PDB file of C-alpha atoms in Angstrom:
ATOM      1  CA  ASN A   7      18.060  -6.899   4.723  1.00 66.00           C
ATOM      2  CA  ALA A   8      17.151  -7.913   1.111  1.00 81.00           C
ATOM      3  CA  GLY A   9      13.460  -7.720   1.808  1.00 94.00           C
ATOM      4  CA  VAL A  10      11.480  -9.792  -0.635  1.00 96.00           C
ATOM      5  CA  THR A  11      13.434 -11.463  -3.457  1.00 96.00           C
ATOM      6  CA  GLN A  12      11.863 -12.982  -6.479  1.00 97.00           C
ATOM      7  CA  THR A  13      13.481 -15.026  -9.162  1.00 96.00           C
ATOM      8  CA  PRO A  14      13.717 -15.056 -12.090  1.00 96.00           C
ATOM      9  CA  LYS A  15      12.954 -11.506 -13.183  1.00 95.00           C
ATOM     10  CA  PHE A  16      11.962 -12.569 -16.815  1.00 96.00           C
ATOM     11  CA  ARG A  17      10.812 -15.821 -18.239  1.00 96.00           C
ATOM     12  CA  ILE A  18       9.343 -17.033 -21.532  1.00 97.00           C
ATOM     13  CA  LEU A  19       7.407 -20.244 -21.385  1.00 97.00           C
ATOM     14  CA  LYS A  20       5.825 -22.332 -24.194  1.00 97.00           C
ATOM     15  CA  ILE A  21       2.187 -23.425 -23.867  1.00 97.00           C
ATOM     16  CA  GLY A  22       1.960 -26.451 -21.628  1.00 96.00           C
ATOM     17  CA  GLN A  23       5.372 -26.037 -20.010  1.00 97.00           C
ATOM     18  CA  SER A  24       5.702 -25.881 -16.188  1.00 96.00           C
ATOM     19  CA  MET A  25       7.803 -23.628 -14.055  1.00 96.00           C
ATOM     20  CA  THR A  26       8.160 -22.400 -10.480  1.00 97.00           C
ATOM     21  CA  LEU A  27       8.480 -18.735  -9.435  1.00 98.00           C
ATOM     22  CA  GLN A  28      10.625 -18.414  -6.371  1.00 98.00           C
ATOM     23  CA  CYS A  29      10.048 -15.982  -3.579  1.00 98.00           C
ATOM     24  CA  ALA A  30      12.048 -15.480  -0.391  1.00 97.00           C
ATOM     25  CA  GLN A  31      11.739 -13.020   2.380  1.00 97.00           C
ATOM     26  CA  ASP A  32      14.212 -12.242   5.271  1.00 96.00           C
ATOM     27  CA  MET A  33      11.880 -10.103   7.431  1.00 95.00           C
ATOM     28  CA  ASN A  34      10.485 -13.005   9.480  1.00 94.00           C
ATOM     29  CA  HIS A  35       7.016 -12.219   8.209  1.00 94.00           C
ATOM     30  CA  ASN A  36       4.285 -14.759   8.767  1.00 93.00           C
ATOM     31  CA  TYR A  37       2.172 -13.616   5.859  1.00 94.00           C
ATOM     32  CA  MET A  38       3.103 -14.051   2.235  1.00 95.00           C
ATOM     33  CA  TYR A  39       1.141 -13.401  -0.954  1.00 95.00           C
ATOM     34  CA  TRP A  40       1.267 -13.894  -4.623  1.00 97.00           C
ATOM     35  CA  TYR A  41      -0.312 -11.395  -6.958  1.00 96.00           C
ATOM     36  CA  ARG A  42      -0.571 -11.011 -10.693  1.00 97.00           C
ATOM     37  CA  GLN A  43      -0.675  -7.691 -12.455  1.00 95.00           C
ATOM     38  CA  ASP A  44      -2.103  -7.543 -15.970  1.00 94.00           C
ATOM     39  CA  PRO A  45      -1.663  -4.533 -18.135  1.00 87.00           C
ATOM     40  CA  GLY A  46      -3.947  -1.688 -17.127  1.00 85.00           C
ATOM     41  CA  MET A  47      -5.520  -3.778 -14.421  1.00 89.00           C
ATOM     42  CA  GLY A  48      -5.308  -3.866 -10.567  1.00 88.00           C
ATOM     43  CA  LEU A  49      -3.278  -6.536  -8.706  1.00 92.00           C
ATOM     44  CA  LYS A  50      -5.153  -9.791  -8.202  1.00 93.00           C
ATOM     45  CA  LEU A  51      -4.520 -12.062  -5.301  1.00 92.00           C
ATOM     46  CA  ILE A  52      -3.575 -15.669  -6.437  1.00 95.00           C
ATOM     47  CA  TYR A  53      -2.675 -17.402  -3.179  1.00 95.00           C
ATOM     48  CA  TYR A  54      -1.614 -16.368   0.342  1.00 94.00           C
ATOM     49  CA  SER A  55      -0.182 -17.976   3.374  1.00 95.00           C
ATOM     50  CA  VAL A  56      -0.473 -17.060   7.046  1.00 92.00           C
ATOM     51  CA  GLY A  57       2.368 -19.254   8.103  1.00 93.00           C
ATOM     52  CA  ALA A  58       4.560 -22.169   7.333  1.00 94.00           C
ATOM     53  CA  GLY A  59       2.356 -25.130   6.353  1.00 95.00           C
ATOM     54  CA  ILE A  60      -0.702 -23.012   5.723  1.00 95.00           C
ATOM     55  CA  THR A  61      -1.942 -21.737   2.357  1.00 96.00           C
ATOM     56  CA  ASP A  62      -5.202 -20.477   1.020  1.00 93.00           C
ATOM     57  CA  LYS A  63      -6.723 -19.541  -2.278  1.00 93.00           C
ATOM     58  CA  GLY A  64      -7.091 -15.882  -3.330  1.00 91.00           C
ATOM     59  CA  GLU A  65      -9.193 -14.314  -6.102  1.00 89.00           C
ATOM     60  CA  VAL A  66      -7.647 -15.996  -9.099  1.00 94.00           C
ATOM     61  CA  PRO A  67      -6.101 -19.431  -8.009  1.00 96.00           C
ATOM     62  CA  ASN A  68      -6.889 -21.567 -11.009  1.00 96.00           C
ATOM     63  CA  GLY A  69      -3.775 -22.865 -12.833  1.00 96.00           C
ATOM     64  CA  TYR A  70      -1.447 -22.257  -9.964  1.00 97.00           C
ATOM     65  CA  ASN A  71      -0.149 -24.132  -6.924  1.00 97.00           C
ATOM     66  CA  VAL A  72       1.737 -22.956  -3.826  1.00 97.00           C
ATOM     67  CA  SER A  73       3.539 -24.480  -0.887  1.00 96.00           C
ATOM     68  CA  ARG A  74       5.022 -22.953   2.369  1.00 97.00           C
ATOM     69  CA  SER A  75       7.401 -25.356   3.947  1.00 96.00           C
ATOM     70  CA  THR A  76       9.402 -22.536   5.713  1.00 96.00           C
ATOM     71  CA  THR A  77       8.676 -19.067   6.933  1.00 96.00           C
ATOM     72  CA  GLU A  78      11.065 -17.595   4.461  1.00 97.00           C
ATOM     73  CA  ASP A  79       9.980 -19.179   1.104  1.00 97.00           C
ATOM     74  CA  PHE A  80       6.739 -19.165  -0.851  1.00 98.00           C
ATOM     75  CA  PRO A  81       7.091 -20.627  -4.295  1.00 98.00           C
ATOM     76  CA  LEU A  82       4.483 -20.468  -6.977  1.00 98.00           C
ATOM     77  CA  ARG A  83       4.040 -23.247  -9.366  1.00 97.00           C
ATOM     78  CA  LEU A  84       2.502 -23.096 -12.856  1.00 96.00           C
ATOM     79  CA  GLU A  85       1.876 -26.709 -14.093  1.00 90.00           C
ATOM     80  CA  LEU A  86       0.507 -26.290 -17.655  1.00 94.00           C
ATOM     81  CA  ALA A  87       1.288 -22.761 -18.822  1.00 96.00           C
ATOM     82  CA  ALA A  88      -1.431 -20.959 -20.883  1.00 96.00           C
ATOM     83  CA  PRO A  89      -1.327 -17.664 -22.701  1.00 96.00           C
ATOM     84  CA  SER A  90      -3.775 -16.329 -20.173  1.00 96.00           C
ATOM     85  CA  GLN A  91      -1.043 -16.589 -17.473  1.00 97.00           C
ATOM     86  CA  THR A  92       1.038 -13.962 -19.249  1.00 97.00           C
ATOM     87  CA  SER A  93       1.494 -11.326 -16.655  1.00 97.00           C
ATOM     88  CA  VAL A  94       3.792  -9.809 -14.099  1.00 97.00           C
ATOM     89  CA  TYR A  95       3.824 -11.739 -10.850  1.00 98.00           C
ATOM     90  CA  PHE A  96       4.504 -10.093  -7.443  1.00 97.00           C
ATOM     91  CA  CYS A  97       5.321 -11.722  -4.290  1.00 97.00           C
ATOM     92  CA  ALA A  98       4.698  -9.855  -1.093  1.00 95.00           C
ATOM     93  CA  SER A  99       4.969 -10.328   2.642  1.00 95.00           C
ATOM     94  CA  SER A 100       3.590  -8.639   5.706  1.00 92.00           C
ATOM     95  CA  ARG A 101       4.133  -8.855   9.515  1.00 89.00           C
ATOM     96  CA  ARG A 102       0.385  -9.183  10.081  1.00 82.00           C
ATOM     97  CA  GLY A 103      -2.538 -10.046   7.762  1.00 78.00           C
ATOM     98  CA  LEU A 104      -4.037  -8.544   4.637  1.00 72.00           C
ATOM     99  CA  GLY A 105      -4.709  -4.855   5.092  1.00 74.00           C
ATOM    100  CA  THR A 106      -1.381  -4.240   6.812  1.00 81.00           C
ATOM    101  CA  GLU A 107       1.617  -2.884   5.070  1.00 86.00           C
ATOM    102  CA  ALA A 108       2.953  -5.323   2.451  1.00 89.00           C
ATOM    103  CA  PHE A 109       6.456  -5.387   1.110  1.00 93.00           C
ATOM    104  CA  PHE A 110       6.664  -6.439  -2.462  1.00 95.00           C
ATOM    105  CA  GLY A 111       9.402  -8.035  -4.468  1.00 96.00           C
ATOM    106  CA  GLN A 112      10.474  -6.641  -7.901  1.00 95.00           C
ATOM    107  CA  GLY A 113       8.237  -8.921  -9.829  1.00 96.00           C
ATOM    108  CA  THR A 114       8.590 -11.655 -12.466  1.00 97.00           C
ATOM    109  CA  ARG A 115       7.480 -10.904 -15.999  1.00 96.00           C
ATOM    110  CA  LEU A 116       6.218 -13.983 -17.474  1.00 97.00           C
ATOM    111  CA  THR A 117       5.253 -14.526 -21.219  1.00 97.00           C
ATOM    112  CA  VAL A 118       3.554 -17.721 -22.322  1.00 97.00           C
ATOM    113  CA  VAL A 119       3.800 -18.243 -26.107  1.00 96.00           C
TER     114      VAL A 119
ATOM    115  CA  LYS B   7     -19.475  -5.586  -5.944  1.00 79.00           C
ATOM    116  CA  ASN B   8     -16.369  -4.279  -4.214  1.00 82.00           C
ATOM    117  CA  GLN B   9     -14.579  -1.936  -6.476  1.00 90.00           C
ATOM    118  CA  VAL B  10     -11.898   0.752  -6.408  1.00 94.00           C
ATOM    119  CA  GLU B  11     -11.931   3.308  -9.248  1.00 96.00           C
ATOM    120  CA  GLN B  12      -9.002   5.807  -9.676  1.00 97.00           C
ATOM    121  CA  SER B  13      -8.858   8.887 -11.812  1.00 97.00           C
ATOM    122  CA  PRO B  14      -7.286  10.177 -13.824  1.00 97.00           C
ATOM    123  CA  GLN B  15      -5.972   7.124 -15.624  1.00 96.00           C
ATOM    124  CA  SER B  16      -2.769   9.135 -16.488  1.00 97.00           C
ATOM    125  CA  LEU B  17      -1.502  12.474 -15.821  1.00 97.00           C
ATOM    126  CA  ILE B  18       1.443  14.570 -17.099  1.00 98.00           C
ATOM    127  CA  ILE B  19       2.608  17.597 -15.082  1.00 98.00           C
ATOM    128  CA  LEU B  20       5.601  19.892 -15.107  1.00 98.00           C
ATOM    129  CA  GLU B  21       8.276  19.563 -12.511  1.00 98.00           C
ATOM    130  CA  GLY B  22       7.563  21.685  -9.490  1.00 98.00           C
ATOM    131  CA  LYS B  23       3.719  21.684  -9.992  1.00 98.00           C
ATOM    132  CA  ASN B  24       1.227  20.048  -7.637  1.00 98.00           C
ATOM    133  CA  CYS B  25      -1.365  17.440  -8.594  1.00 98.00           C
ATOM    134  CA  THR B  26      -4.186  15.509  -7.030  1.00 98.00           C
ATOM    135  CA  LEU B  27      -5.092  11.888  -7.631  1.00 98.00           C
ATOM    136  CA  GLN B  28      -8.517  10.564  -6.881  1.00 98.00           C
ATOM    137  CA  CYS B  29      -9.795   7.172  -5.511  1.00 98.00           C
ATOM    138  CA  ASN B  30     -13.404   6.255  -5.180  1.00 97.00           C
ATOM    139  CA  TYR B  31     -14.357   2.835  -3.565  1.00 96.00           C
ATOM    140  CA  THR B  32     -17.418   0.731  -2.893  1.00 93.00           C
ATOM    141  CA  VAL B  33     -15.724  -1.752  -0.651  1.00 87.00           C
ATOM    142  CA  SER B  34     -17.710  -2.779   2.353  1.00 84.00           C
ATOM    143  CA  PRO B  35     -17.012  -3.283   5.217  1.00 86.00           C
ATOM    144  CA  PHE B  36     -14.183  -0.861   5.203  1.00 88.00           C
ATOM    145  CA  SER B  37     -11.070  -1.457   7.214  1.00 87.00           C
ATOM    146  CA  ASN B  38      -8.497   0.954   5.726  1.00 90.00           C
ATOM    147  CA  LEU B  39      -7.196   2.522   2.620  1.00 93.00           C
ATOM    148  CA  ARG B  40      -3.605   2.588   1.560  1.00 94.00           C
ATOM    149  CA  TRP B  41      -1.735   4.442  -1.231  1.00 96.00           C
ATOM    150  CA  TYR B  42       1.054   2.692  -2.968  1.00 96.00           C
ATOM    151  CA  LYS B  43       3.818   4.054  -5.381  1.00 97.00           C
ATOM    152  CA  GLN B  44       5.001   1.688  -8.024  1.00 95.00           C
ATOM    153  CA  ASP B  45       7.992   2.677 -10.058  1.00 95.00           C
ATOM    154  CA  THR B  46       8.332   1.204 -13.511  1.00 92.00           C
ATOM    155  CA  GLY B  47       9.659  -2.441 -13.276  1.00 89.00           C
ATOM    156  CA  ARG B  48       9.406  -2.493  -9.460  1.00 92.00           C
ATOM    157  CA  GLY B  49       6.927  -3.633  -6.909  1.00 93.00           C
ATOM    158  CA  PRO B  50       4.631  -1.313  -5.105  1.00 94.00           C
ATOM    159  CA  VAL B  51       5.760   0.604  -1.989  1.00 94.00           C
ATOM    160  CA  SER B  52       3.428   1.834   0.659  1.00 93.00           C
ATOM    161  CA  LEU B  53       3.109   5.630   0.995  1.00 94.00           C
ATOM    162  CA  THR B  54       0.455   6.072   3.555  1.00 92.00           C
ATOM    163  CA  ILE B  55      -2.476   4.302   5.172  1.00 90.00           C
ATOM    164  CA  MET B  56      -5.835   5.788   6.230  1.00 90.00           C
ATOM    165  CA  THR B  57      -8.182   4.288   8.745  1.00 88.00           C
ATOM    166  CA  PHE B  58     -11.866   5.121   9.184  1.00 84.00           C
ATOM    167  CA  SER B  59     -11.285   7.878  11.692  1.00 87.00           C
ATOM    168  CA  GLU B  60      -8.589   9.635   9.807  1.00 89.00           C
ATOM    169  CA  ASN B  61      -9.291  12.541   7.405  1.00 92.00           C
ATOM    170  CA  THR B  62      -5.757  13.490   6.411  1.00 95.00           C
ATOM    171  CA  LYS B  63      -2.274  12.143   6.634  1.00 94.00           C
ATOM    172  CA  SER B  64       1.045  13.423   5.264  1.00 94.00           C
ATOM    173  CA  ASN B  65       4.200  11.735   4.293  1.00 92.00           C
ATOM    174  CA  GLY B  66       6.649  14.383   3.148  1.00 95.00           C
ATOM    175  CA  ARG B  67       5.357  15.957  -0.010  1.00 96.00           C
ATOM    176  CA  TYR B  68       2.475  13.366  -0.213  1.00 97.00           C
ATOM    177  CA  THR B  69      -0.797  14.136   1.602  1.00 97.00           C
ATOM    178  CA  ALA B  70      -3.703  11.652   1.557  1.00 97.00           C
ATOM    179  CA  THR B  71      -7.271  12.516   2.497  1.00 97.00           C
ATOM    180  CA  LEU B  72     -10.181  10.212   3.254  1.00 96.00           C
ATOM    181  CA  ASP B  73     -13.940  10.943   3.358  1.00 94.00           C
ATOM    182  CA  ALA B  74     -15.391   7.687   4.645  1.00 91.00           C
ATOM    183  CA  ASP B  75     -18.956   9.101   4.204  1.00 92.00           C
ATOM    184  CA  THR B  76     -18.552   9.532   0.390  1.00 95.00           C
ATOM    185  CA  LYS B  77     -16.043   6.714   0.175  1.00 95.00           C
ATOM    186  CA  GLN B  78     -13.421   8.971  -1.510  1.00 96.00           C
ATOM    187  CA  SER B  79      -9.733   9.333  -0.982  1.00 97.00           C
ATOM    188  CA  SER B  80      -7.310  11.632  -2.732  1.00 98.00           C
ATOM    189  CA  LEU B  81      -3.429  11.798  -2.815  1.00 98.00           C
ATOM    190  CA  HIS B  82      -2.006  15.278  -3.239  1.00 98.00           C
ATOM    191  CA  ILE B  83       1.620  15.673  -4.332  1.00 98.00           C
ATOM    192  CA  THR B  84       3.238  18.993  -3.685  1.00 98.00           C
ATOM    193  CA  ALA B  85       6.187  20.468  -5.611  1.00 98.00           C
ATOM    194  CA  SER B  86       6.480  17.499  -7.799  1.00 97.00           C
ATOM    195  CA  GLN B  87       9.881  16.060  -8.696  1.00 98.00           C
ATOM    196  CA  LEU B  88      11.014  13.875 -11.594  1.00 98.00           C
ATOM    197  CA  SER B  89      11.268  10.969  -9.252  1.00 97.00           C
ATOM    198  CA  ASP B  90       7.654  11.145  -8.584  1.00 98.00           C
ATOM    199  CA  SER B  91       7.067   9.684 -12.041  1.00 98.00           C
ATOM    200  CA  ALA B  92       5.350   6.302 -11.211  1.00 97.00           C
ATOM    201  CA  SER B  93       1.957   4.571 -10.899  1.00 97.00           C
ATOM    202  CA  TYR B  94       0.032   5.381  -7.806  1.00 98.00           C
ATOM    203  CA  ILE B  95      -2.236   2.569  -6.558  1.00 97.00           C
ATOM    204  CA  CYS B  96      -5.174   2.872  -4.188  1.00 96.00           C
ATOM    205  CA  VAL B  97      -5.866  -0.249  -2.200  1.00 94.00           C
ATOM    206  CA  VAL B  98      -8.853  -0.697   0.104  1.00 92.00           C
ATOM    207  CA  SER B  99      -8.917  -3.322   2.738  1.00 88.00           C
ATOM    208  CA  SER B 100     -12.107  -5.067   3.875  1.00 82.00           C
ATOM    209  CA  ASN B 101     -12.580  -7.181   6.905  1.00 70.00           C
ATOM    210  CA  SER B 102     -14.274 -10.120   5.201  1.00 62.00           C
ATOM    211  CA  GLY B 103     -14.749 -12.069   2.101  1.00 54.00           C
ATOM    212  CA  ASN B 104     -12.442 -13.732  -0.371  1.00 54.00           C
ATOM    213  CA  THR B 105     -11.298 -10.263  -1.641  1.00 59.00           C
ATOM    214  CA  PRO B 106     -10.140  -8.632   1.577  1.00 70.00           C
ATOM    215  CA  LEU B 107      -7.920  -6.333  -0.392  1.00 83.00           C
ATOM    216  CA  VAL B 108      -9.196  -4.526  -3.566  1.00 88.00           C
ATOM    217  CA  PHE B 109      -6.708  -2.836  -5.735  1.00 91.00           C
ATOM    218  CA  GLY B 110      -7.359   0.145  -8.047  1.00 94.00           C
ATOM    219  CA  LYS B 111      -5.887   0.155 -11.518  1.00 95.00           C
ATOM    220  CA  GLY B 112      -3.675   2.987 -10.599  1.00 96.00           C
ATOM    221  CA  THR B 113      -2.835   6.400 -11.959  1.00 97.00           C
ATOM    222  CA  ARG B 114       0.150   6.700 -14.135  1.00 97.00           C
ATOM    223  CA  LEU B 115       1.870  10.012 -13.325  1.00 98.00           C
ATOM    224  CA  SER B 116       4.634  11.549 -15.509  1.00 98.00           C
ATOM    225  CA  VAL B 117       6.615  14.476 -14.230  1.00 98.00           C
ATOM    226  CA  ILE B 118       8.549  16.356 -16.922  1.00 97.00           C
ATOM    227  CA  ALA B 119      11.247  19.013 -16.829  1.00 96.00           C
TER     228      ALA B 119
END
């Protein structure tokens, strides 16, 4: 099992560009999450999903969009990149909800210039 | 405000020595507390979970304690190894609100030979 796979690992965007961060899990988990981790700060929840077709906002959703068309995939979309979105993004999944053990991907380091 | 505070911010110890990392929280209502290990450039990996009724739990050389009355937890690492060098993140789960998971900023541990 690969677990949670994120692509790309690194990306540099110009202000105003768009991109999609890909996330896939092969553990048949219903719950999936997107977090961002800023230097010296704790992880912040951006969006989460409790199953295919269901998504909900987390703590810091502004500037992002998500979709969940399948159990396996949970892409994160940045429409108009801003320098404030420079961060490391982690996708995670869990068998049950928030508070249960989450399995994280390796992260995507995004720089917006 | 729900918060998780970790100390120290960073720590350097010699290989073979023990160390203790601290986590204080104000999250309410409390569901559980989990310690994650995050290697550089990787996603967090769960080490141990503590529920309200548990005082101590071990996972190999890692021992976590929880005092729900004082809202404090500690992670004790015994006979440290070079591979223990990582960030250790305390995460407290609540049963309600838009921030059901509150992440600490982590303690950066460096084990040197």
